[in-house]
Short mmCIF file of C-alpha atoms in Angstrom, two decimals:
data_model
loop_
_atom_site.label_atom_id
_atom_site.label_comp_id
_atom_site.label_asym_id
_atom_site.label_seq_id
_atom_site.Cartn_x
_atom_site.Cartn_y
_atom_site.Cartn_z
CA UNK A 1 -29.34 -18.52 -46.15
CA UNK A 2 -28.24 -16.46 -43.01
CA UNK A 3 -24.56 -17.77 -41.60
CA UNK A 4 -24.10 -17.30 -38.34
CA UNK A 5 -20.70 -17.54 -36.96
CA UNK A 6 -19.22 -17.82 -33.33
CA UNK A 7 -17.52 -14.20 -33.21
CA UNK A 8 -14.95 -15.69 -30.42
CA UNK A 9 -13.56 -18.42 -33.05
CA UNK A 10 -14.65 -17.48 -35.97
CA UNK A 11 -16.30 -20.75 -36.89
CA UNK A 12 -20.12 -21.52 -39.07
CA UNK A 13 -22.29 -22.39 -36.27
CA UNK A 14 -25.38 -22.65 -38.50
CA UNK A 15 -26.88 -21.80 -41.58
CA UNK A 16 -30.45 -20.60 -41.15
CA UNK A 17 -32.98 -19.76 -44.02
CA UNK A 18 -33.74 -16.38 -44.51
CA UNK A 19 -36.81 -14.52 -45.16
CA UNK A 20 -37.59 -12.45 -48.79
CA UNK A 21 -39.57 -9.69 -49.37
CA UNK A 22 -42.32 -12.20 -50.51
CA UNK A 23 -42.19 -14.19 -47.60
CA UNK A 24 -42.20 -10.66 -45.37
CA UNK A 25 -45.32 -9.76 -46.91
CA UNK A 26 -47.39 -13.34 -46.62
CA UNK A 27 -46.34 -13.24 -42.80
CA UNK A 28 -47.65 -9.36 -42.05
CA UNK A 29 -50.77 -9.89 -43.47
CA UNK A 30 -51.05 -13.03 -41.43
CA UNK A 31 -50.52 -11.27 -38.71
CA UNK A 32 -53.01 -8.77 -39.36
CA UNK A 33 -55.61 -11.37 -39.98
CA UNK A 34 -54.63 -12.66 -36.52
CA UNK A 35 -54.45 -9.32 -34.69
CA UNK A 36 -58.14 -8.95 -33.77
CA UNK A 37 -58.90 -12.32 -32.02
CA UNK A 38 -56.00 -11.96 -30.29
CA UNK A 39 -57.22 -8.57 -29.16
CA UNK A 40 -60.69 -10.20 -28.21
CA UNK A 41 -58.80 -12.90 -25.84
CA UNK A 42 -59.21 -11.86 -22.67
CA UNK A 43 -56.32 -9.35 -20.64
CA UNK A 44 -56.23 -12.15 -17.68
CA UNK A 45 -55.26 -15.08 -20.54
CA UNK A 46 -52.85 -12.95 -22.21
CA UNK A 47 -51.36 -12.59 -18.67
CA UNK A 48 -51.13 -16.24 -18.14
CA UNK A 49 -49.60 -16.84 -21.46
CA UNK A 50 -46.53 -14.80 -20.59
CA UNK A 51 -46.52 -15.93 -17.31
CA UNK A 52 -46.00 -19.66 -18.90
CA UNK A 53 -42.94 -18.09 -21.54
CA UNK A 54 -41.71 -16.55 -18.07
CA UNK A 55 -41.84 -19.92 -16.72
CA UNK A 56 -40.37 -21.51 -19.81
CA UNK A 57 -37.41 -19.25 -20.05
CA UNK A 58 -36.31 -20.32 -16.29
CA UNK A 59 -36.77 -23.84 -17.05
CA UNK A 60 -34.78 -23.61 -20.07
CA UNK A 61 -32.25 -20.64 -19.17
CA UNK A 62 -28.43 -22.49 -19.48
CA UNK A 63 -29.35 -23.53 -23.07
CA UNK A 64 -30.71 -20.53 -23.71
CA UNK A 65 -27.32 -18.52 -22.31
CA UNK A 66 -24.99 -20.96 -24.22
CA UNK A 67 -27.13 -20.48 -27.75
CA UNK A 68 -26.73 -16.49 -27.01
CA UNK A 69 -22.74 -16.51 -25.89
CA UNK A 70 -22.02 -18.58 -28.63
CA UNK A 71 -23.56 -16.21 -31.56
CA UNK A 72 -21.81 -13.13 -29.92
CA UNK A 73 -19.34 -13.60 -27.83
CA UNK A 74 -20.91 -12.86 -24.59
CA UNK A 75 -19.53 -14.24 -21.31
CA UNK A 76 -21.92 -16.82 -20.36
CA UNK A 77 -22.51 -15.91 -16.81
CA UNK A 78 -23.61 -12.04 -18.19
CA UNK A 79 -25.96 -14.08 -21.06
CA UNK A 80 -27.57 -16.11 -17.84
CA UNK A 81 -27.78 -12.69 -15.92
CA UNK A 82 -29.64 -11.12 -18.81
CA UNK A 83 -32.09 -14.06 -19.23
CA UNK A 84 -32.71 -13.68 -15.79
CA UNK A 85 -32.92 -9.85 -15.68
CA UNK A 86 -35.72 -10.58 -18.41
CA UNK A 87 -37.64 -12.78 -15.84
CA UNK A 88 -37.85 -9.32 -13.46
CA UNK A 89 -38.82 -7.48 -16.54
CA UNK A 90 -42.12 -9.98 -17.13
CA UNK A 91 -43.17 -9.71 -13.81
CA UNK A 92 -43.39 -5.89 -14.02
CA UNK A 93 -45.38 -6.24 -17.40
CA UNK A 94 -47.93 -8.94 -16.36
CA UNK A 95 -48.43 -6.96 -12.99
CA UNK A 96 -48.72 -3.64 -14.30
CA UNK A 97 -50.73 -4.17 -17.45
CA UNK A 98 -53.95 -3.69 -16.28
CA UNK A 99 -53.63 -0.61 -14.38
CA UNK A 100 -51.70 1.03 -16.95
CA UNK A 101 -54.51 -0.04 -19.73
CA UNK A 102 -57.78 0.30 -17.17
CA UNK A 103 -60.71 2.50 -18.66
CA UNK A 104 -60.33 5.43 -16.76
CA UNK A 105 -63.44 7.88 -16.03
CA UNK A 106 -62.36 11.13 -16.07
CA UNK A 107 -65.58 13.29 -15.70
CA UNK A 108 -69.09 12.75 -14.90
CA UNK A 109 -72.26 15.36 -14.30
CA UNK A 110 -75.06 12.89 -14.74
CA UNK A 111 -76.11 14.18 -18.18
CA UNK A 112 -72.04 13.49 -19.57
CA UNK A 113 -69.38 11.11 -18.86
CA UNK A 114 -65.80 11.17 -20.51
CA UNK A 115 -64.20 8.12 -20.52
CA UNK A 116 -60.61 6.77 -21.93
CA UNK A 117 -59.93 3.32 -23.24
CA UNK A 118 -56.71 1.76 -24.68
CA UNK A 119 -56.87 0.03 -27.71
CA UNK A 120 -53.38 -2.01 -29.16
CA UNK A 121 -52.15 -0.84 -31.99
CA UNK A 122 -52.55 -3.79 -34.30
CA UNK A 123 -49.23 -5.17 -36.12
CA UNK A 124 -45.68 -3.72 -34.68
CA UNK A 125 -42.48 -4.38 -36.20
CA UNK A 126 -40.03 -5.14 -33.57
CA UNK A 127 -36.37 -4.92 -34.74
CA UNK A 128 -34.08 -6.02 -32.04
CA UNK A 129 -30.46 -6.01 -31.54
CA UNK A 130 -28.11 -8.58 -30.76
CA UNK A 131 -26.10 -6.95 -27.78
CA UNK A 132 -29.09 -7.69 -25.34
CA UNK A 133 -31.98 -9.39 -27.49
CA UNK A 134 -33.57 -10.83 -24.44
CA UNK A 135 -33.26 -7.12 -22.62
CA UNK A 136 -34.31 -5.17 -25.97
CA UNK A 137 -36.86 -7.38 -27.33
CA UNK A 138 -38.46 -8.26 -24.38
CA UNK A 139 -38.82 -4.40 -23.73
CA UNK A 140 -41.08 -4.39 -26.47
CA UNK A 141 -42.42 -7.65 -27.35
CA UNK A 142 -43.72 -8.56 -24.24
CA UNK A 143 -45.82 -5.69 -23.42
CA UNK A 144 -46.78 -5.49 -27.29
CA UNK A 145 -48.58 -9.07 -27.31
CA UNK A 146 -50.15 -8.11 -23.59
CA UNK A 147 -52.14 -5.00 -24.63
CA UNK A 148 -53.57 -6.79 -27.35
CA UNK A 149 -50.74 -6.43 -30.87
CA UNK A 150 -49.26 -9.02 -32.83
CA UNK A 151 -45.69 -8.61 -33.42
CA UNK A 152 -43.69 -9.28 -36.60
CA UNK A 153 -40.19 -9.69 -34.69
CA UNK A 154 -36.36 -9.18 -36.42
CA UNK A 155 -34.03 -10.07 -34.56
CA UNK A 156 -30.54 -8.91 -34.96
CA UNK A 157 -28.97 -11.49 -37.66
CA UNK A 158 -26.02 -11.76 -35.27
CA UNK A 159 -28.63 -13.22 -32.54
CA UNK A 160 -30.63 -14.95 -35.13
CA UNK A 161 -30.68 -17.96 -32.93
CA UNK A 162 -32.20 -16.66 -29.99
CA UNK A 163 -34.54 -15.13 -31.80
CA UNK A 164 -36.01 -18.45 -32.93
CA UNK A 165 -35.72 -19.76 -29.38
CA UNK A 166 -38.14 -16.61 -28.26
CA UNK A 167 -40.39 -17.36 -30.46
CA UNK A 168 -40.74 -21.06 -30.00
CA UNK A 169 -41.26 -20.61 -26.34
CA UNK A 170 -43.68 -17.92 -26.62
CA UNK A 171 -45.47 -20.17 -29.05
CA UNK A 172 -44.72 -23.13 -26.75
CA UNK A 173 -46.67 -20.78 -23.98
CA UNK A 174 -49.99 -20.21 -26.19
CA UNK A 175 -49.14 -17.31 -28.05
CA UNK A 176 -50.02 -18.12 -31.87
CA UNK A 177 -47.77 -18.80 -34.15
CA UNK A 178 -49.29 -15.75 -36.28
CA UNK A 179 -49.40 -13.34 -33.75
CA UNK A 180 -45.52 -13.57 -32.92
CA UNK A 181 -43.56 -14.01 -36.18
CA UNK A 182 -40.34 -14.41 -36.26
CA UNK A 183 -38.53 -12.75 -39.39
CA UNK A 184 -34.65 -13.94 -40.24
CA UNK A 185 -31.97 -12.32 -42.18
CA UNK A 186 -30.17 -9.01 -42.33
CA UNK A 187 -30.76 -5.47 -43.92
CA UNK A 188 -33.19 -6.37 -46.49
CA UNK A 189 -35.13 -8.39 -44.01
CA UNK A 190 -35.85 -5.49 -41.81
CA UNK A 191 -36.02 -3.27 -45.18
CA UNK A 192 -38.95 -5.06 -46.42
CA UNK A 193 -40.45 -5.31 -42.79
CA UNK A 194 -41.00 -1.93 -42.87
CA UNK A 195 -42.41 -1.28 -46.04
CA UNK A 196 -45.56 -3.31 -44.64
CA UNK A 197 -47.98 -1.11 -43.41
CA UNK A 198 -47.29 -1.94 -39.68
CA UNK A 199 -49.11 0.28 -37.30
CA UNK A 200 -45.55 1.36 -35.44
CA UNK A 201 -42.28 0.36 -35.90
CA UNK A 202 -39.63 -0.17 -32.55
CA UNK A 203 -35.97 0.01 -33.42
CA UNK A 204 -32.85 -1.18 -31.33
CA UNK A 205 -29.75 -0.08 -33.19
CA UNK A 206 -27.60 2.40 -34.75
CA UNK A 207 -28.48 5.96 -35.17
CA UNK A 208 -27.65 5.78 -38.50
CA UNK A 209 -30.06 2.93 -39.69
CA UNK A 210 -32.69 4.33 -37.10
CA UNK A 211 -32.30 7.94 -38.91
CA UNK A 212 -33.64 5.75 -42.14
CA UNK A 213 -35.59 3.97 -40.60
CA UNK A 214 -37.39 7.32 -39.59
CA UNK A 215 -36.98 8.69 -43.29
CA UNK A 216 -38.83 5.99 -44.56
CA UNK A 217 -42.10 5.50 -42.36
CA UNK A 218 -42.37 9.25 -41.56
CA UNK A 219 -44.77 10.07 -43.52
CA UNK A 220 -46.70 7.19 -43.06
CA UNK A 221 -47.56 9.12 -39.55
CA UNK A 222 -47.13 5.61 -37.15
CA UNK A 223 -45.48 5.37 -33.76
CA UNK A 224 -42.16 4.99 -33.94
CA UNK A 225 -39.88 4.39 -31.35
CA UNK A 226 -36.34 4.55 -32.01
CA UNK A 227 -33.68 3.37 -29.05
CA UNK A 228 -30.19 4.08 -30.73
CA UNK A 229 -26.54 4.72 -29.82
CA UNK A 230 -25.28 6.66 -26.73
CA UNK A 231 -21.56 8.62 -25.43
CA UNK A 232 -22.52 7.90 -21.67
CA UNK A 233 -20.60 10.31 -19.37
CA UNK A 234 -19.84 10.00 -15.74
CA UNK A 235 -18.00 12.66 -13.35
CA UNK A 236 -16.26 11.63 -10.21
CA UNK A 237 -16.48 14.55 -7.92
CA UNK A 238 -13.53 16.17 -5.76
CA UNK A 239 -15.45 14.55 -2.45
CA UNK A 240 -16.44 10.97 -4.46
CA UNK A 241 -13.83 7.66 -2.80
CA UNK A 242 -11.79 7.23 -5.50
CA UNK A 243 -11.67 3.20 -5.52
CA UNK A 244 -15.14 2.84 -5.19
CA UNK A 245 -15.91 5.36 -7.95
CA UNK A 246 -13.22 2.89 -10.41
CA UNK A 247 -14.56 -0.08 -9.21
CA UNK A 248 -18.05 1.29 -10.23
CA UNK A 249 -17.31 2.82 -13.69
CA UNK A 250 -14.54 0.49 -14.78
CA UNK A 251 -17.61 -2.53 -14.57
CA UNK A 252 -19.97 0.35 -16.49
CA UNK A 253 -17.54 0.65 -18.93
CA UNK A 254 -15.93 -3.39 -19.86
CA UNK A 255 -19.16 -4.93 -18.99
CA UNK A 256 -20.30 -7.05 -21.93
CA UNK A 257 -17.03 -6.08 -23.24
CA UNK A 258 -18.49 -2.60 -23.64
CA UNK A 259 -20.90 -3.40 -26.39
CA UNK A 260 -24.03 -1.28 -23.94
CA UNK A 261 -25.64 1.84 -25.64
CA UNK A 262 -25.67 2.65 -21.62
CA UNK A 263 -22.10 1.95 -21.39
CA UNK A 264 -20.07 4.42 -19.69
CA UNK A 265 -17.94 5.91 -23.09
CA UNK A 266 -15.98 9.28 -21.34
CA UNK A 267 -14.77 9.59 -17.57
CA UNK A 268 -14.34 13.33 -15.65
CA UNK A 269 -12.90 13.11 -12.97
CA UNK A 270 -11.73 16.47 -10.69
CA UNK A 271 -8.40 17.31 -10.69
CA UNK A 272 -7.62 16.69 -6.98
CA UNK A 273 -8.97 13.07 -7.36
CA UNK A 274 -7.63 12.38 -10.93
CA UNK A 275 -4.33 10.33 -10.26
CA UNK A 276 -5.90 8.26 -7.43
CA UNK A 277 -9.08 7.59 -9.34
CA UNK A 278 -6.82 6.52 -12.77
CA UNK A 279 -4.55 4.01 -11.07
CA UNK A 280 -7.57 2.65 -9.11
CA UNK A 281 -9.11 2.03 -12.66
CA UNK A 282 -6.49 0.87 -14.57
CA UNK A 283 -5.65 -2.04 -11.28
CA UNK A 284 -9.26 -3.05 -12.04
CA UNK A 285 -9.26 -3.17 -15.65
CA UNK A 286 -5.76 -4.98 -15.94
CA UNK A 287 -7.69 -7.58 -13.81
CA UNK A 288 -10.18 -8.78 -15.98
CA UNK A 289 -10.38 -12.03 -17.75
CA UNK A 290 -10.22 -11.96 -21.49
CA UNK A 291 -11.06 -15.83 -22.35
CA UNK A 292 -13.81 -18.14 -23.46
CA UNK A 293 -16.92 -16.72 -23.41
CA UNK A 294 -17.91 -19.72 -22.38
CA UNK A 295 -15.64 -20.24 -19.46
CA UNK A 296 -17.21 -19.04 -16.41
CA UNK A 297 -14.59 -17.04 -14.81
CA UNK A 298 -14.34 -15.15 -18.21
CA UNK A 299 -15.09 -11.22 -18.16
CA UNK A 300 -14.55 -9.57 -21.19
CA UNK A 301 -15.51 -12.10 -24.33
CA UNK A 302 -15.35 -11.42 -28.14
CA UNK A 303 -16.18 -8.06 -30.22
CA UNK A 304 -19.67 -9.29 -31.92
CA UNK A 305 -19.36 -7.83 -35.19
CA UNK A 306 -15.79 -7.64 -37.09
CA UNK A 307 -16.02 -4.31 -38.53
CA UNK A 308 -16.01 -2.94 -34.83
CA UNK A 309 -12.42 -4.14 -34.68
CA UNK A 310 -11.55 -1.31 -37.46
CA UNK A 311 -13.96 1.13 -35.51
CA UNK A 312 -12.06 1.04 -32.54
CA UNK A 313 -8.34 0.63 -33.80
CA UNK A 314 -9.22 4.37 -35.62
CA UNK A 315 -10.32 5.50 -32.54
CA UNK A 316 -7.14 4.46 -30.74
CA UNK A 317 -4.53 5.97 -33.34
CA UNK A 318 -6.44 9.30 -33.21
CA UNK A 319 -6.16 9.33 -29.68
CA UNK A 320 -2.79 8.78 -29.83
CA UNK A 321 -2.02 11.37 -32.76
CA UNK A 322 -3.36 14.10 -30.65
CA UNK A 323 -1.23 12.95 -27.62
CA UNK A 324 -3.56 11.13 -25.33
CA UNK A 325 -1.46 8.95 -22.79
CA UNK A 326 -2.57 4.61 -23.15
CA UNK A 327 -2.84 3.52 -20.22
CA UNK A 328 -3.51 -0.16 -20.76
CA UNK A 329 -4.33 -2.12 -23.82
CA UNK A 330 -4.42 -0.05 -27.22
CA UNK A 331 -5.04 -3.20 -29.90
CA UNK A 332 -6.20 -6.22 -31.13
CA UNK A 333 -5.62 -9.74 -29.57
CA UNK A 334 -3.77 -12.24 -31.38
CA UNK A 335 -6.29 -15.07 -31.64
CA UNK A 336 -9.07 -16.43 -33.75
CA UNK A 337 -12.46 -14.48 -33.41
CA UNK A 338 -13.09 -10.83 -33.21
CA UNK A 339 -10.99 -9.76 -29.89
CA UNK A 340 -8.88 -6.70 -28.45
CA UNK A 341 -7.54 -5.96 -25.19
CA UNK A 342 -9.60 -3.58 -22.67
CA UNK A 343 -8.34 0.04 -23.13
CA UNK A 344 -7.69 3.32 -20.96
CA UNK A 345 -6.63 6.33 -22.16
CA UNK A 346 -5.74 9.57 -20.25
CA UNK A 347 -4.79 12.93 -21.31
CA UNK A 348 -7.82 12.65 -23.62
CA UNK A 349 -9.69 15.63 -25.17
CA UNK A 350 -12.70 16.37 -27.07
CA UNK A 351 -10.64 16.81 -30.30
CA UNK A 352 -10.80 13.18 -29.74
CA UNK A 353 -12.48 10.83 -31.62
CA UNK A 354 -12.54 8.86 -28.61
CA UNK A 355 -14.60 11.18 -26.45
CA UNK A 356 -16.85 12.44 -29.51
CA UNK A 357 -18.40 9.02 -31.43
CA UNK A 358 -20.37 5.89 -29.94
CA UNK A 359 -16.98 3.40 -29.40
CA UNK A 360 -19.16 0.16 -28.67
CA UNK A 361 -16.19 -1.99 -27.26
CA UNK A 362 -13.61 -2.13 -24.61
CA UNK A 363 -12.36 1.36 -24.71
CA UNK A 364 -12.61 4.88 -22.63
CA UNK A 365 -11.23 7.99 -22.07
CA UNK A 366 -10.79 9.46 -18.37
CA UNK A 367 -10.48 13.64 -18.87
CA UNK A 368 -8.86 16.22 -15.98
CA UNK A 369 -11.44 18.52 -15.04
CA UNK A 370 -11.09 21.68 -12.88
CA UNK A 371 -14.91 21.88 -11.22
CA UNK A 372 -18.46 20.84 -11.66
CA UNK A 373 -18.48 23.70 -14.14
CA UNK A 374 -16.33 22.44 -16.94
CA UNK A 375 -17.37 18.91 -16.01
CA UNK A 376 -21.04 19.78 -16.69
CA UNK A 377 -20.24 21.51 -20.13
CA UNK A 378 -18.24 18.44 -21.40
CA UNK A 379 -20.90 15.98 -20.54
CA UNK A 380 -23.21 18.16 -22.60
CA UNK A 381 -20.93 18.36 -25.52
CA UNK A 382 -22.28 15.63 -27.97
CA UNK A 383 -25.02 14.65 -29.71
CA UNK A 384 -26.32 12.13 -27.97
CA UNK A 385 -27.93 12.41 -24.81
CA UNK A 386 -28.91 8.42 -23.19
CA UNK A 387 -27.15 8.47 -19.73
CA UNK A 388 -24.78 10.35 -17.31
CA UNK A 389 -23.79 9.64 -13.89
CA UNK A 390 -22.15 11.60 -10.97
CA UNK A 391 -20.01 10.40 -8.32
CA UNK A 392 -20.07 12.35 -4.81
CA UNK A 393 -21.29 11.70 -1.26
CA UNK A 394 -23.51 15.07 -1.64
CA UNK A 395 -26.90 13.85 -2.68
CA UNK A 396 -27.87 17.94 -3.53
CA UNK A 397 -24.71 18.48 -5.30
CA UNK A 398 -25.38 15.05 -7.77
CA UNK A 399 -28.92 16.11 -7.93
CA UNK A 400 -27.82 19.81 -9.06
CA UNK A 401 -25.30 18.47 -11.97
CA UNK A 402 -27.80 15.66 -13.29
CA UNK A 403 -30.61 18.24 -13.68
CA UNK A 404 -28.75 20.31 -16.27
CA UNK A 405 -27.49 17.06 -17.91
CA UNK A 406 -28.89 16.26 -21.54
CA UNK A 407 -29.78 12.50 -20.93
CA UNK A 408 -32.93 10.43 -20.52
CA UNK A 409 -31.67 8.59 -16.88
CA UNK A 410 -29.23 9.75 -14.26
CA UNK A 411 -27.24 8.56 -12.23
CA UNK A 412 -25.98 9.51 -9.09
CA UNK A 413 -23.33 7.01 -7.72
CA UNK A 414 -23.81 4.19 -9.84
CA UNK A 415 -24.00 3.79 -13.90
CA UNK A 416 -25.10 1.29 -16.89
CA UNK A 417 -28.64 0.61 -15.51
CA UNK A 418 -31.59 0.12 -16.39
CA UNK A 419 -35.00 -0.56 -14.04
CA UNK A 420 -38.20 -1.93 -15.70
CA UNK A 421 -39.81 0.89 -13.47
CA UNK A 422 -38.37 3.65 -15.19
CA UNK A 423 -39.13 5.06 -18.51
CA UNK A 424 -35.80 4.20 -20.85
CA UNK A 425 -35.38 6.75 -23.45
CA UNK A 426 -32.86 9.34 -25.06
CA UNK A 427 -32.36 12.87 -25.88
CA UNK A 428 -30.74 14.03 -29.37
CA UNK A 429 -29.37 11.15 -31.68
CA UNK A 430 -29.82 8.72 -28.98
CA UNK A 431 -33.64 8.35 -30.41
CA UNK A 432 -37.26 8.71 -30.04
CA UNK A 433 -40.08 7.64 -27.63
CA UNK A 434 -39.31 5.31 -24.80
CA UNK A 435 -39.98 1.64 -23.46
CA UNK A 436 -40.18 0.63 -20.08
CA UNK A 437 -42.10 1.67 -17.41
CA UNK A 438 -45.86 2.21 -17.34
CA UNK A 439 -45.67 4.24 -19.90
CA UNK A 440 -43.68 1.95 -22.26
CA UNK A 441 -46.97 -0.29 -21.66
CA UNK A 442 -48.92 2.29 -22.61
CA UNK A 443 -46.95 3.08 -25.38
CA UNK A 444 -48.01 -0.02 -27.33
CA UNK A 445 -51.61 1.34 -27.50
CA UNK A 446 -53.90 4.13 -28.95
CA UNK A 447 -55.86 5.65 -26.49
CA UNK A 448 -59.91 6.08 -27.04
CA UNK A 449 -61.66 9.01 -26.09
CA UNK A 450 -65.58 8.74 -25.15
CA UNK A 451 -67.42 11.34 -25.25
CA UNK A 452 -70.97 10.05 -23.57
CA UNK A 453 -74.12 11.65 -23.14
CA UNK A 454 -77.63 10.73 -21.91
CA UNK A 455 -80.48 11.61 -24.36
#
């Protein structure tokens, strides 16, 4: 049995039954028997299947927010935002799906025609996450099932929940029951998910589960996309308005009580702006509601998963042992559930673990810089490479910086988002591949090429 327990009180919500290896292995090839017809069904009925789960979702969305705050601690009017944000996602998918999958004739001289078609995959393993399993899976599950795959689907066993609502609405919408299976439980779970011999495997999570994850179906030679962690920089020009700019990053930084792999994780700001910008942040991050998640006026809710609580403590004495200045916050609240207090630092450094590794809570670092020089070369220094942002009224000075920035989306006077137009993918240990987009459509098939000729 999978527990799952409110992270904000601490309290069993449910027990659910979890999957074995056994269990794993009777629903893949189930789904692989399915695959085909559901391949054969035509693109305009697979449209008007996730049209009705669009539908669905909005009819159902308040139970659907209150399932998801409760099993991690998110506000509830962010979980409602996010199951609406899905709803904007669909509508990309089901409109762009058969442009991005049309046979395409790409020569013809009478005697030869070349020709490409898209076929699906067959059977992906979706493992999800549980910061945004409606964002995340969606990414993938929804244009998976319309070009033409069935999809074994884990979702995070700190969402567990949600993932079984997903499912039973998709289901309730006409997709089959054996062409989206859901698959509960934790690590062995997903272990045993991908020993089956899916035909690609999409990953939402850490880098160091994804970096096994990628060890172990290597050299099987399937697509594999991995989304993992991120140390999101933004630098607030000389020029940028100071309040605007803290306003800005302060949200990209505490929203969802900064459990975003696109959170902002390290501030530069210039040194003629640096005072104004850090009391401007620091007014708006001593503002925000810690409470209930499921009060509405709360803004920062519970730490998901317990061991983060350790994470981020470590990350706060090391700051402080190398002399970093706390500006607010600095531990853990006094209450049941997994909670601590939103935290600034200044006087931060990349000796720091702070301003090095993936902090996944309330927490940041704001570093002095001198130029756009040194600023440039810090946001480069790490291993990941997700998102950065600029701040600064010049459009060709932002453009400049955020060309020579390691990251898979820029941002130039704004931060922590994500368009279903644009590709979403990483550089370095934030991962492999990319969702999103036309291409993250495309993504979830293997293209045909016809080589025609006229006898």
């Amino acid at each position: 049995m999978l527990t799952i327990h409110n992270p904000a009180t601490g309290d069993v919500i449910c027990a659910l039954p979890s999957d074995t290896a056994a269990s794993v292995a009777l629903k893949f090839s189930q789904a692989r028997a399915a695959q085909p017809a559901w391949a054969q069904v035509p693109l305009a009925e697979r449209i008007a299947t996730l049209r009705r789960f669009r539908a669905l979702l909005g009819q159902h969305v308040e139970t659907l927010a209150a399932t998801l705050s409760g099993e991690v601690g998110k506000p509830l009017r962010q979980s409602r935002n996010e199951i609406n944000g899905l709803l904007g996602r669909i509508d990309f998918f089901v409109d762009h799906v058969a442009a991005a999958t049309a046979n395409e004739t790409v020569f013809g001289d009478g005697a030869m025609t070349e020709v490409i078609t898209h076929d699906p995959l067959g059977v992906v393993a979706n493992i999800s996450a549980w910061n945004y399993p409606y964002f995340v899976g969606g990414n993938v599950f929804v244009p998976a099932l319309l070009t033409g795959n069935a999809v074994l689907y884990k979702p995070s066993e700190f969402a567990a929940q949600t993932g079984l609502h997903v499912a039973r609405l998709l289901h309730e919408a006409g997709v089959p029951a054996d062409v989206f299976v859901p698959l509960i439980g934790a690590g062995d779970v997903g272990a045993a998910l991908i020993a089956q011999a899916v035909d690609g495997v999409f990953f939402t999570g850490s880098h160091a589960t994804g970096a096994r994850i990628a060890a172990a179906v290597g050299p099987r030679l399937i697509k594999l996309q991995l989304e993992l962690g991120g140390k999101d920089p933004s630098y607030v020009c000389d020029d940028a308005d100071a309040k605007s700019a803290a306003e800005s990053l302060a949200d990209g930084a505490m929203y969802n009580t900064g459990q975003s792999c696109c959170s902002v994780e390290r501030i530069y700001v210039h040194e003629r702006l640096h005072d104004a910008f850090v009391e401007a942040f620091v007014d708006v991050v001593r503002g925000m509601r810690i409470g209930d998640p499921m009060d509405e006026t709360t803004t920062i809710g519970a730490i998901t998963r317990a061991p983060q609580l350790a994470v981020l403590e470590a990350q706060v004495a090391d700051a402080v042992a190398k002399g970093a200045t706390l500006r607010c916050g600095g531990k853990r609240i006094a209450r049941a559930g997994n909670w601590f207090e939103p935290t600034v630092f200044t006087e931060v450094n990349h000796t720091m673990e702070l301003m090095r590794e993936e902090s996944f809570g309330p927490i940041i670092g704001i570093q002095k810089v001198g130029g756009d020089a040194e600023a440039l070369a810090l946001m480069n220094d790490t291993r990941y490479g997700l998102t950065a942002g600029v701040y600064t009224p010049d459009e060709a000075r932002a453009r400049a910086l955020l060309a020579r920035v390691k990251a898979g989306s820029v941002y130039w006077n704004c931060c922590d988002r994500v368009s279903p137009r644009l590709p979403w993918s990483g550089h370095g240990d934030s991962g492999v591949g990319l969702t999103l987009s036309t291409y993250g459509i495309q993504t979830f098939t293997r293209p045909r090429a016809w080589h025609l000729r006229r006898a």
